[in-house]
Every structure is written in structure tokens, then in C-alpha cells.
mmCIF file of C-alpha atoms and ligand atoms in Angstrom:
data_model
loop_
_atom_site.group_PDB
_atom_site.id
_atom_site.type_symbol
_atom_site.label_atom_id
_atom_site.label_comp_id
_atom_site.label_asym_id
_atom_site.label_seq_id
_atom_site.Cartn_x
_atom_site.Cartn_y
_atom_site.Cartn_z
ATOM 1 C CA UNK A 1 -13.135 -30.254 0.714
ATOM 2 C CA UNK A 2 -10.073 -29.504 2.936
ATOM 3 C CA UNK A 3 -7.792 -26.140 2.445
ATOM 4 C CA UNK A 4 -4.716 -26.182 4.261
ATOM 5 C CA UNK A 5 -2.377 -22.869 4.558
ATOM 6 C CA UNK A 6 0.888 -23.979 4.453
ATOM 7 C CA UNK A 7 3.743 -21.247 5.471
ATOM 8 C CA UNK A 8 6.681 -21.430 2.843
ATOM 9 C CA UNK A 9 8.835 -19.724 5.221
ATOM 10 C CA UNK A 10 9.134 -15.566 5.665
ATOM 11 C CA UNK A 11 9.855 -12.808 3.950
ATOM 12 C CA UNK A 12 10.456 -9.270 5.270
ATOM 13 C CA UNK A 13 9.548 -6.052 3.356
ATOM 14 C CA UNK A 14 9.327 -2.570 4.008
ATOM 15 C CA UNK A 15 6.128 -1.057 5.889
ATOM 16 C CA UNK A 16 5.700 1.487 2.723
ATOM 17 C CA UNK A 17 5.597 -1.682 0.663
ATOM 18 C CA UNK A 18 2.384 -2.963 2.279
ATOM 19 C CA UNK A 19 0.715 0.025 3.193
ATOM 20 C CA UNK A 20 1.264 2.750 0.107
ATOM 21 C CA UNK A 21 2.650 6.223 1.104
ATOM 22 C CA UNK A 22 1.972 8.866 -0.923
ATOM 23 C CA UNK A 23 1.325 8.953 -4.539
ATOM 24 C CA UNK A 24 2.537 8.416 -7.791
ATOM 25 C CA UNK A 25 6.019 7.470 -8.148
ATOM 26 C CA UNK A 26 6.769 8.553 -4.567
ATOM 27 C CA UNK A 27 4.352 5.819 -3.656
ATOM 28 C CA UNK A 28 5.909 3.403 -5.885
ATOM 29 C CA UNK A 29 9.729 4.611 -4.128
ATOM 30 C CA UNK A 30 8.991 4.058 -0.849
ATOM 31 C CA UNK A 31 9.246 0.352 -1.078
ATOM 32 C CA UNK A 32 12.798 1.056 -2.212
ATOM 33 C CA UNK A 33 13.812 4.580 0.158
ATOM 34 C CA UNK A 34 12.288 3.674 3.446
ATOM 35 C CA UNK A 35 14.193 2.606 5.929
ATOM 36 C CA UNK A 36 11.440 1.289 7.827
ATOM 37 C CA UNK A 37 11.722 -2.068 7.656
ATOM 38 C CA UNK A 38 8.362 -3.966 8.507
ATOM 39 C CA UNK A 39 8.098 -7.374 11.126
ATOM 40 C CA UNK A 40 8.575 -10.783 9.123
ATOM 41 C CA UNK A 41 5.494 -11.596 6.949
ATOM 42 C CA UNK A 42 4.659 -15.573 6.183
ATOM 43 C CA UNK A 43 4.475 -16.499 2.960
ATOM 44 C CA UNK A 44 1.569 -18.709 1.948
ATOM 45 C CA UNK A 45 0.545 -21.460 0.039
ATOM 46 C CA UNK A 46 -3.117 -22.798 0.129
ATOM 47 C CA UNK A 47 -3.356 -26.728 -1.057
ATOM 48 C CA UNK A 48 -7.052 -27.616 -1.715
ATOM 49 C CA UNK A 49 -8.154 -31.244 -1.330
ATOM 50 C CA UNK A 50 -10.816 -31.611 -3.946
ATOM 51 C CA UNK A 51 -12.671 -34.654 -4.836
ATOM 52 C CA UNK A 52 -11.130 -33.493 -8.403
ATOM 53 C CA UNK A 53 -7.969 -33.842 -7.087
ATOM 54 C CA UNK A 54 -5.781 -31.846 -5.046
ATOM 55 C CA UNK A 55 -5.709 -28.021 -6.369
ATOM 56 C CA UNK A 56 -1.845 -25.587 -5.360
ATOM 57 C CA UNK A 57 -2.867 -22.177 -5.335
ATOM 58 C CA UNK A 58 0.336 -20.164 -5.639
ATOM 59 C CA UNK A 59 3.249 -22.088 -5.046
ATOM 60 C CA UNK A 60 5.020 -20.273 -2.295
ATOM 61 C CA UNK A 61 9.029 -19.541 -1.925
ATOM 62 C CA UNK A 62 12.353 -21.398 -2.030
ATOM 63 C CA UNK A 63 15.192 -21.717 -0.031
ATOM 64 C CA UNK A 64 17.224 -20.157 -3.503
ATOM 65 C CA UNK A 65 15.691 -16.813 -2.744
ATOM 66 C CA UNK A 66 17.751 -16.518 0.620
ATOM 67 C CA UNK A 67 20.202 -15.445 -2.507
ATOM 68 C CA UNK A 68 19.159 -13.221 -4.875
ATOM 69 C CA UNK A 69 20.967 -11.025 -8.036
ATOM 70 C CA UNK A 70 22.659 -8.167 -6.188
ATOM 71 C CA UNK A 71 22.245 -5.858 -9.507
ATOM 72 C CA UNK A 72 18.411 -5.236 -8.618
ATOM 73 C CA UNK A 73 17.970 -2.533 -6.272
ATOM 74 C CA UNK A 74 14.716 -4.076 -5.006
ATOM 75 C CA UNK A 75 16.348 -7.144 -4.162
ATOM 76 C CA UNK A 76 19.153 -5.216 -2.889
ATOM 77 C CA UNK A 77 17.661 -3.029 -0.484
ATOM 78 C CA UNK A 78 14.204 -3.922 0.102
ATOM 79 C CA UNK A 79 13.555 -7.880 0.418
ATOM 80 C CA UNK A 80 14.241 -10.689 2.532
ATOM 81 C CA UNK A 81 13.527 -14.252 2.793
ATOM 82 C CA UNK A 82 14.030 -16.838 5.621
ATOM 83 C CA UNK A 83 13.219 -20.537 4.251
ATOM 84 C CA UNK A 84 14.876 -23.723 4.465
ATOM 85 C CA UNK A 85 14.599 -26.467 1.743
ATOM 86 C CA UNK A 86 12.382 -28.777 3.839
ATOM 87 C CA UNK A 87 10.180 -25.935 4.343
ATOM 88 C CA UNK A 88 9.308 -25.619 0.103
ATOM 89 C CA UNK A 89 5.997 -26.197 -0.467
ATOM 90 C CA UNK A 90 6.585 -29.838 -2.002
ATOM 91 C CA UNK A 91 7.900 -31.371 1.267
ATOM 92 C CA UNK A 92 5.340 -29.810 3.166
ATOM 93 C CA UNK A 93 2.995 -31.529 1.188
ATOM 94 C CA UNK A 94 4.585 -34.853 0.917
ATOM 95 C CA UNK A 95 3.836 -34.531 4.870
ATOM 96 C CA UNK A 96 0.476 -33.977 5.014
ATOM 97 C CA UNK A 97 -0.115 -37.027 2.784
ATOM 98 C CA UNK A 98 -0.112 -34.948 -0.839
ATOM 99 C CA UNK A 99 2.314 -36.086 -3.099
ATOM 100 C CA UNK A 100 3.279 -34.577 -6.440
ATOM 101 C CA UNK A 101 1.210 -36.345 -8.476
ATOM 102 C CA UNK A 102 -1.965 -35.906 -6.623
ATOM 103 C CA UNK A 103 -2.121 -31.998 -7.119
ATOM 104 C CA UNK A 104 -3.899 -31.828 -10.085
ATOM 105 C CA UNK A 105 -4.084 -28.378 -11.000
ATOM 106 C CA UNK A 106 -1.272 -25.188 -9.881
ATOM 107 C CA UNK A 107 -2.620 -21.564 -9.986
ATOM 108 C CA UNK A 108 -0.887 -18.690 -10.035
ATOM 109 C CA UNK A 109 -2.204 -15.607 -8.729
ATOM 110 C CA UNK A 110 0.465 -14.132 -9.932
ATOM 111 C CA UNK A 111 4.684 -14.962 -11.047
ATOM 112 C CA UNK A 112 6.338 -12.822 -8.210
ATOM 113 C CA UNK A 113 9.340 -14.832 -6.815
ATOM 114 C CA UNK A 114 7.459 -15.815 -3.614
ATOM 115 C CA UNK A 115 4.381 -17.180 -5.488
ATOM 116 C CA UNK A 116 6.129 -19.099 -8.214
ATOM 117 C CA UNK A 117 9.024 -20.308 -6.087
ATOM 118 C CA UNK A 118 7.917 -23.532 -5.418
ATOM 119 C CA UNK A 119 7.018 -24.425 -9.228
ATOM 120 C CA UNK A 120 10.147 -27.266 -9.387
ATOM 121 C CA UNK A 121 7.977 -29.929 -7.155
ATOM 122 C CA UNK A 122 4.792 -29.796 -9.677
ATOM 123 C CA UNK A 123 6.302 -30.339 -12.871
ATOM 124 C CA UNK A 124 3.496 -33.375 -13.652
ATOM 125 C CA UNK A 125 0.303 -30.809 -12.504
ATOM 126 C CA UNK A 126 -2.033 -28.371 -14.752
ATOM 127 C CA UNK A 127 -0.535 -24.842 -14.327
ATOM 128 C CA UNK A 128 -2.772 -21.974 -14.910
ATOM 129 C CA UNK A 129 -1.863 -18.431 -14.929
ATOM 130 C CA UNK A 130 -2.630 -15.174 -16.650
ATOM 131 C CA UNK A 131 -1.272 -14.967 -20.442
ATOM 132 C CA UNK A 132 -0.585 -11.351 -20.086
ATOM 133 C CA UNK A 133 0.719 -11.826 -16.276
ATOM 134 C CA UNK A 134 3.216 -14.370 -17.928
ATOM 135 C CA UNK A 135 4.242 -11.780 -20.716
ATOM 136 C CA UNK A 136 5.115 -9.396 -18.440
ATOM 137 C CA UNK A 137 7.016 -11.803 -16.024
ATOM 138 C CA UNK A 138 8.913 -13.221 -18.793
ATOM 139 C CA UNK A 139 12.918 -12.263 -20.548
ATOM 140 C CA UNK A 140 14.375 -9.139 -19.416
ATOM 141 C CA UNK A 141 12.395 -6.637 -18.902
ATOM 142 C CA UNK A 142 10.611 -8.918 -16.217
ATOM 143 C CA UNK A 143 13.984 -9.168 -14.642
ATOM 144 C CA UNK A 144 13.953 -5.721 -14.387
ATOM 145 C CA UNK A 145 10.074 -5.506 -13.087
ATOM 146 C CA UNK A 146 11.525 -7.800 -10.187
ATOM 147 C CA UNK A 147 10.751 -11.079 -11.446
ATOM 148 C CA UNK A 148 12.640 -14.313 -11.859
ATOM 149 C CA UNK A 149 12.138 -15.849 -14.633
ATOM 150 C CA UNK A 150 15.469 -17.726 -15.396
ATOM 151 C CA UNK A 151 14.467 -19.238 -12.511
ATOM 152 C CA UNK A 152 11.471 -21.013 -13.712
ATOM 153 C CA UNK A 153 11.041 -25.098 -14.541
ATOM 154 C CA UNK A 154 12.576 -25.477 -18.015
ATOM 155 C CA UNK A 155 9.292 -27.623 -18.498
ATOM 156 C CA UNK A 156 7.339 -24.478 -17.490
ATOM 157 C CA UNK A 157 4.311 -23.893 -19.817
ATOM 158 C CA UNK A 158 1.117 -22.587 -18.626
ATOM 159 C CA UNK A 159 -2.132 -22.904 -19.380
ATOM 160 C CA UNK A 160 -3.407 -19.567 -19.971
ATOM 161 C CA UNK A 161 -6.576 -18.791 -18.088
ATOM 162 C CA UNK A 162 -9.459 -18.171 -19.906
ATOM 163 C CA UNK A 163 -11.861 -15.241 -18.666
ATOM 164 C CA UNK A 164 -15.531 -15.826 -19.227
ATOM 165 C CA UNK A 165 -18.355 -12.764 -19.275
ATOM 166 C CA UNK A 166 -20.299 -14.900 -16.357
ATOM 167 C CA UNK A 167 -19.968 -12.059 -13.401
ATOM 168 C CA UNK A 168 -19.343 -13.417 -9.785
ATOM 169 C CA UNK A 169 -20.445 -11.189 -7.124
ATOM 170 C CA UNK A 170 -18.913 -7.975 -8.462
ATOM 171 C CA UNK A 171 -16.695 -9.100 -10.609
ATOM 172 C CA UNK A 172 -17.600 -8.765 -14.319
ATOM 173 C CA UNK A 173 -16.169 -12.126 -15.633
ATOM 174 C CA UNK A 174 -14.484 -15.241 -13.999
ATOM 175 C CA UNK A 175 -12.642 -18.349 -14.988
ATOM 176 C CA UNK A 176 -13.745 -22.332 -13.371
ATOM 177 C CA UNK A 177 -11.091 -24.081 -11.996
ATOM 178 C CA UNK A 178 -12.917 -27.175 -10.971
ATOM 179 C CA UNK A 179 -15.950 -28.590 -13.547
ATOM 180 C CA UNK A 180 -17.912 -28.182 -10.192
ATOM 181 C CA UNK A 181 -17.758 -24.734 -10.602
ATOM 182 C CA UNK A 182 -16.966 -24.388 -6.922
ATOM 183 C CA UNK A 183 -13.203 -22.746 -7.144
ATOM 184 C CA UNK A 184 -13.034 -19.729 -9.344
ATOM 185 C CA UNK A 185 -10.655 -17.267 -10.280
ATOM 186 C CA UNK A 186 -11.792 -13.640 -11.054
ATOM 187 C CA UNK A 187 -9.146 -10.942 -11.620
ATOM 188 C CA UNK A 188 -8.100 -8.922 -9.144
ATOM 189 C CA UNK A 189 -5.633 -6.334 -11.064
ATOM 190 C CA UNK A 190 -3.424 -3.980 -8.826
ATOM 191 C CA UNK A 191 -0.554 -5.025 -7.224
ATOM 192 C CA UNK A 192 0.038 -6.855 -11.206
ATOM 193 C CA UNK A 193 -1.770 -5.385 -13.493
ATOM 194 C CA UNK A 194 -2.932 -8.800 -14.397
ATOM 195 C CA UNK A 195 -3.361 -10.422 -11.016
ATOM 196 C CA UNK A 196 -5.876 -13.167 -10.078
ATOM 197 C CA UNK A 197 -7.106 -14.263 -7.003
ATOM 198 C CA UNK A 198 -9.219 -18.086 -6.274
ATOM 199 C CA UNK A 199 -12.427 -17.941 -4.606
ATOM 200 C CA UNK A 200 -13.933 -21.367 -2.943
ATOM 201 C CA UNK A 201 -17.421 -21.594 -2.515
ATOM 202 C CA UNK A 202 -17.641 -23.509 0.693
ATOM 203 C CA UNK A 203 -21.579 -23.870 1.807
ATOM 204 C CA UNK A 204 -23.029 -20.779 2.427
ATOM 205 C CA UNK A 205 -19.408 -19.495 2.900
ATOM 206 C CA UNK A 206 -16.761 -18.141 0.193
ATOM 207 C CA UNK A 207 -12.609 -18.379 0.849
ATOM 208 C CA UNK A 208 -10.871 -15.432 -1.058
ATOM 209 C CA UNK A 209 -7.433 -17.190 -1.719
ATOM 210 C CA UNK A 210 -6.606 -13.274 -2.390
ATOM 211 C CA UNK A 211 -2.325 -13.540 -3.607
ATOM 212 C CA UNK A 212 -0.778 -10.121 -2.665
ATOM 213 C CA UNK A 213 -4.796 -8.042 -3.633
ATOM 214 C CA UNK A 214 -4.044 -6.735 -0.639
ATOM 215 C CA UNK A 215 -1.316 -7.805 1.611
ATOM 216 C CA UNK A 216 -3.833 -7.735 4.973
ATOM 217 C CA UNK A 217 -7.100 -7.793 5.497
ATOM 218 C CA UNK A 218 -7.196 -4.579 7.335
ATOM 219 C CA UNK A 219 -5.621 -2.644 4.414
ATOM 220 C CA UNK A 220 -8.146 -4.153 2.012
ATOM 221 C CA UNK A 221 -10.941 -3.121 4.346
ATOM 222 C CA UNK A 222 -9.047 0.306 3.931
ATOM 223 C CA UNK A 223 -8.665 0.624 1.037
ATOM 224 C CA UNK A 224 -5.203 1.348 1.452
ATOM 225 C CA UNK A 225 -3.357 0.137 -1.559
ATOM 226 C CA UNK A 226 0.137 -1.182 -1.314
ATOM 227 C CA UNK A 227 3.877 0.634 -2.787
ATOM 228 C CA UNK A 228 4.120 -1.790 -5.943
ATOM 229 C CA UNK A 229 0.808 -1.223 -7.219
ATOM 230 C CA UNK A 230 1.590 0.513 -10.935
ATOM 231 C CA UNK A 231 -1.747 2.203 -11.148
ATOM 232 C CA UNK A 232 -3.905 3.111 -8.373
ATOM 233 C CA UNK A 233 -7.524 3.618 -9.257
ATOM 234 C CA UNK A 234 -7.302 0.074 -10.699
ATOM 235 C CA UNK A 235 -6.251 -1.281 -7.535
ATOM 236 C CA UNK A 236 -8.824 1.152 -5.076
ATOM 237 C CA UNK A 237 -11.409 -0.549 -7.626
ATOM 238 C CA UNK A 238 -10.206 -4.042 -7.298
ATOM 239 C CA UNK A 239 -10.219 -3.282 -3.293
ATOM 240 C CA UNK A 240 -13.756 -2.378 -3.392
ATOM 241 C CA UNK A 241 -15.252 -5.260 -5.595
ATOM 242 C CA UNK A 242 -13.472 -7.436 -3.046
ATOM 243 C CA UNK A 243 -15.271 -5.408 -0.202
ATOM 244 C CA UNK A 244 -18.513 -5.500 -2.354
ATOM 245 C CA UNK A 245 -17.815 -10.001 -2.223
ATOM 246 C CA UNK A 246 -17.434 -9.422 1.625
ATOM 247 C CA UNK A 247 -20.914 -7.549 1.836
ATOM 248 C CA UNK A 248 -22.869 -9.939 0.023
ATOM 249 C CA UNK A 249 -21.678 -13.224 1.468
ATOM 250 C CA UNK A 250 -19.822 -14.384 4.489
ATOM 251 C CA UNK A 251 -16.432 -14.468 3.425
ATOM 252 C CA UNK A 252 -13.202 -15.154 4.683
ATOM 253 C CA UNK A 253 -9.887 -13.361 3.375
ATOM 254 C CA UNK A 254 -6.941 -14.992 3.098
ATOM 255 C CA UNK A 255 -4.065 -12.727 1.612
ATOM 256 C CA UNK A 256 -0.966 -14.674 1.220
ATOM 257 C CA UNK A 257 1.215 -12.650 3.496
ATOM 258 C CA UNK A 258 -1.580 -11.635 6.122
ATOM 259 C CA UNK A 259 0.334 -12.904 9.470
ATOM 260 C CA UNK A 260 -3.748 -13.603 10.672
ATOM 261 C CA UNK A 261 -4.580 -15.808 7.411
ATOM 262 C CA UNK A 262 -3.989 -19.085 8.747
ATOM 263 C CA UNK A 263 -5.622 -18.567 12.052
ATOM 264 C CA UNK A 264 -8.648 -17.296 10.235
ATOM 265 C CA UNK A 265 -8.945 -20.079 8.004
ATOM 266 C CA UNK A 266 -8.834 -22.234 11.442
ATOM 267 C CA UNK A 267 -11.196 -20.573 13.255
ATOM 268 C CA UNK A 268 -13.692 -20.152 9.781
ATOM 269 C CA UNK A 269 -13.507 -16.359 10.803
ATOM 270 C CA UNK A 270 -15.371 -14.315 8.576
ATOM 271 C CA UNK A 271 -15.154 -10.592 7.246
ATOM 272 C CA UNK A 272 -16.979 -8.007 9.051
ATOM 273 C CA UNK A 273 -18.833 -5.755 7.228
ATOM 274 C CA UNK A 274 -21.364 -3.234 8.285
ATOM 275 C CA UNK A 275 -25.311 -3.805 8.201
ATOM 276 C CA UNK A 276 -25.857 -0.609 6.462
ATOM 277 C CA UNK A 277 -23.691 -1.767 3.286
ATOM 278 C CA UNK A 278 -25.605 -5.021 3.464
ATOM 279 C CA UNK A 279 -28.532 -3.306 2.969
ATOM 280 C CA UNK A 280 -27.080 -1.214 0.603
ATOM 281 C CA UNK A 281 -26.465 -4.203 -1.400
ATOM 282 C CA UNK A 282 -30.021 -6.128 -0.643
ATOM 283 C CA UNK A 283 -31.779 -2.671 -2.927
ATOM 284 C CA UNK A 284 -28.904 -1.885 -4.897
ATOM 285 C CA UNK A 285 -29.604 -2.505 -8.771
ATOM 286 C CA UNK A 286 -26.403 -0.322 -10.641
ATOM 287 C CA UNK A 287 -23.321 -0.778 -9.878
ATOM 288 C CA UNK A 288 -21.928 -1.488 -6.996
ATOM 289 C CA UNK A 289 -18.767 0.397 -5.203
ATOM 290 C CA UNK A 290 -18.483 0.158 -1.309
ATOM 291 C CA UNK A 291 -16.061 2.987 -0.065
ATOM 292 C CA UNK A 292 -13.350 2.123 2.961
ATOM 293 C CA UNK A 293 -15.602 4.574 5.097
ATOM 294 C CA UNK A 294 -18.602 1.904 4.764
ATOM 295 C CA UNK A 295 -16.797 -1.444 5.343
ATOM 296 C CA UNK A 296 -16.155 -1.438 8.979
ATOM 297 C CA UNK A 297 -14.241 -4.628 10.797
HETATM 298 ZN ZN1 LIG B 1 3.514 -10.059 -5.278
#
């Protein structure tokens, strides 16, 4: 098994965007009011070469979004994208020897515009993404919630994924991608309320494909949640059971817009968490919650 991040060209946001000021609706604001414009973020794709076939987790952006509808303030005032068509995720894996018909399966973490941009190139694959993530994305109102959705594939049609009650580390209930049961999903609600993120069990070692949980590892350890989360104790929560996952196994974090993600995934660098959480962990029976304070990098 072979991951490969593959850098769909940049987007720039606002710093209150990835790290959360405030709260409430001042939080949610910022994203739009700040001036502060943050450095250029890559945005990631992850291809997976399975002996299933070749698994797309989110599909990255396209060089359309370097134009986007002027009548959203978001789009407006707080988003930009740098891509060029040859940089689209379906090129970039036409290169490295995957063509279209060789990714077998597409997952979504979620439908924002830089994770389903690159939909167009996969139109013969398995999709798979949240029912209720593709409700809200959809008509209008997920215009007006910032997605695209006139945008998609006409042919697009997911499969919905299917949660099961077998937990995963701390996460209640979690969906097989491969029969192998060695790529998951597990929900990871915040930033969406139905989010996802893909975990790969890789030896003793687990690979959080983590979407936008968190948009760097450093916030996740944290537990700093971002400005477009809509409610925040579900996302502190989903930030700890990811935190919890880091405890209990060596892990390695791979948020699609962490500029470190790539070099991580090179180097097999792991998340550091402290001995006394481990511990914590090896005894604990209930429930488990691991504050920011106790998950040290
Ligand atoms: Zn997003």
C-alpha cells in the first residue's frame, strides 16, 4: 500500500478562518471581517494504491475556482485559489501512472469547493460521501452555505456512506472502505456538521486522512477550533477523539491544508503525545476525553 499527497494547487484564507477567534457568531465573522489574510495553504489530495484498487480521498481543487460567483461575500472577500488545469488532481494522477479507471473508489470528506473540485476526472469510480453532508451541500441554500453545487458532474450520484455501531479507537461507529477493513472512515463532525475523515491502518501505524477536522496539526493538538465550524462543542469533541486516536496508536495527521502534511507523510512522522495520557489511556475504562493541556507535541 502506497499513499501519495498530491498538492491541487493553493488556496489562501484568512488566519481567523483556521484558527477560531472568539465565539459564537463573532467566531463564525472573522473568516469574513479580518483583514488578516493568512500565507498560501496547499490543498490536498491523498491517492491510495490498494491491492483493491486505487482509493481518491477528497478530490482536491480546479483551475474554475480561480473564478468564483462575486454575489457570495465569502467568496468575495475571504478566498483565494492559485491552480492551473494540469495541476487538477486527474493529470496529476495520469503522471504517477493512475489513470481514471484504476481509482476504484472517491471519498469525500466533505463537498466544500476545494475537496470536490476535482470530481469531473472520476466519473467511472465509486463515490462515497455523507447523505446528510450531500443534503446540505446541495440547491440553494448550499449555495448560500458556500458550496458549489451547480458545479458538480451531471453524472454525480453518491453512494451514501453507511455508519456501523463497530467503535474505532474513540469513535463510536465507523464505515469500511476496503473489504480488508484496513481504510475506514469515522465521522469527524465540526467544520461540517457531517464531516468524515479516512483512517489507514498501516502496520502498527494509523494515517488520519483528516479533510479540514482541523486545518493543522498544531491546532488539533490545541484544540483550537477553526471560524467555519457551526457549533463548537461538537467540534472541541471531535478534536479530542482525534487526540484520544493519537494517544493510543502511533499516528500520523494529515489535514488537507496542513503546509507540513506531505513532508510528514514522507518522513512517516508521527504525533506526539505525552506519556502521561498514554497511561491515562492503558487504565482508562469510561470514556475517554484528552484535554489540549494533556496532548503535548
Ligand atoms: Zn472545508
Amino acid at each position: 500500500m502506497r499513499i501519495h499527497a498530491i498538492t491541487t494547487g493553493r488556496v489562501r484564507v484568512k488566519q481567523a478562518q483556521i484558527e477560531g477567534r472568539g465565539h459564537g457568531l463573532w467566531r463564525q465573522l472573522q473568516p469574513l471581517l479580518s483583514p488578516e489574510w493568512a500565507d498560501w495553504s496547499p490543498v490536498y489530495a491523498w491517492a491510495i494504491e490498494h491491492p483493491e484498487g486505487a482509493i481518491v480521498v477528497d478530490t482536491g481543487a480546479n483551475a474554475g475556482l480561480k473564478s468564483l460567483p462575486r454575489w457570495h461575500p465569502y467568496f468575495q472577500f475571504s478566498v483565494g485559489f492559485d491552480i492551473e488545469p494540469e495541476q487538477e488532481l486527474g493529470p496529476q494522477l495520469q503522471s504517477l501512472g493512475i489513470g481514471a479507471g484504476d481509482v476504484k473508489t472517491v471519498v469525500l470528506t466533505h463537498l466544500h469547493i476545494d475537496h470536490d473540485g476535482g470530481l469531473a476526472h472520476f466519473p467511472q469510480s465509486r463515490i462515497l460521501a455523507s447523505n446528510e453532508e450531500l443534503k446540505r451541500a446541495a440547491g440553494i441554500r448550499g449555495a448560500a452555505l458556500g458550496y458549489l453545487p451547480n458545479r458538480w458532474p451531471k453524472w454525480f450520484d453518491p453512494e451514501p456512506l453507511v455508519w456501523s455501531e463497530s467503535p474505532y479507537g474513540s469513535f463510536r461507529r465507523s464505515a469500511r472502505i476496503t473489504t480488508a477493513g484496513d481504510i475506514i472512515a469515522v465521522p469527524t463532525p465540526g467544520h461540517t456538521p457531517h464531516h468524515l475523515s479516512v483512517i489507514v491502518s498501516d502496520g502498527d501505524t494509523q494515517i488520519v486522512l483528516a479533510g479540514d477536522a482541523s486545518y493543522l496539526e498544531r491546532t488539533m493538538l490545541s484544540g483550537t477550533i477553526d471560524g467555519i465550524s457551526a457549533d463548537e462543542a461538537v467540534a472541541q469533541s471531535t478534536l479530542s477523539d482525534i487526540r484520544a486516536l493519537c494517544a493510543q496508536r502511533p499516528t500520523i495527521y494529515l489535514p488537507a491544508h496542513d503546509p507540513q502534511s506531505a513532508d510528514r507523510l514522507r518522513e512517516r512522522k508521527t504525533v506526539s503525545v505525552s506519556q502521561q495520557v498514554k497511561s491515562t489511556i492503558a487504565t482508562s475504562t469510561g470514556e475517554l476525553r484528552i484535554s489540549p493541556a494533556e496532548a503535548t507535541r
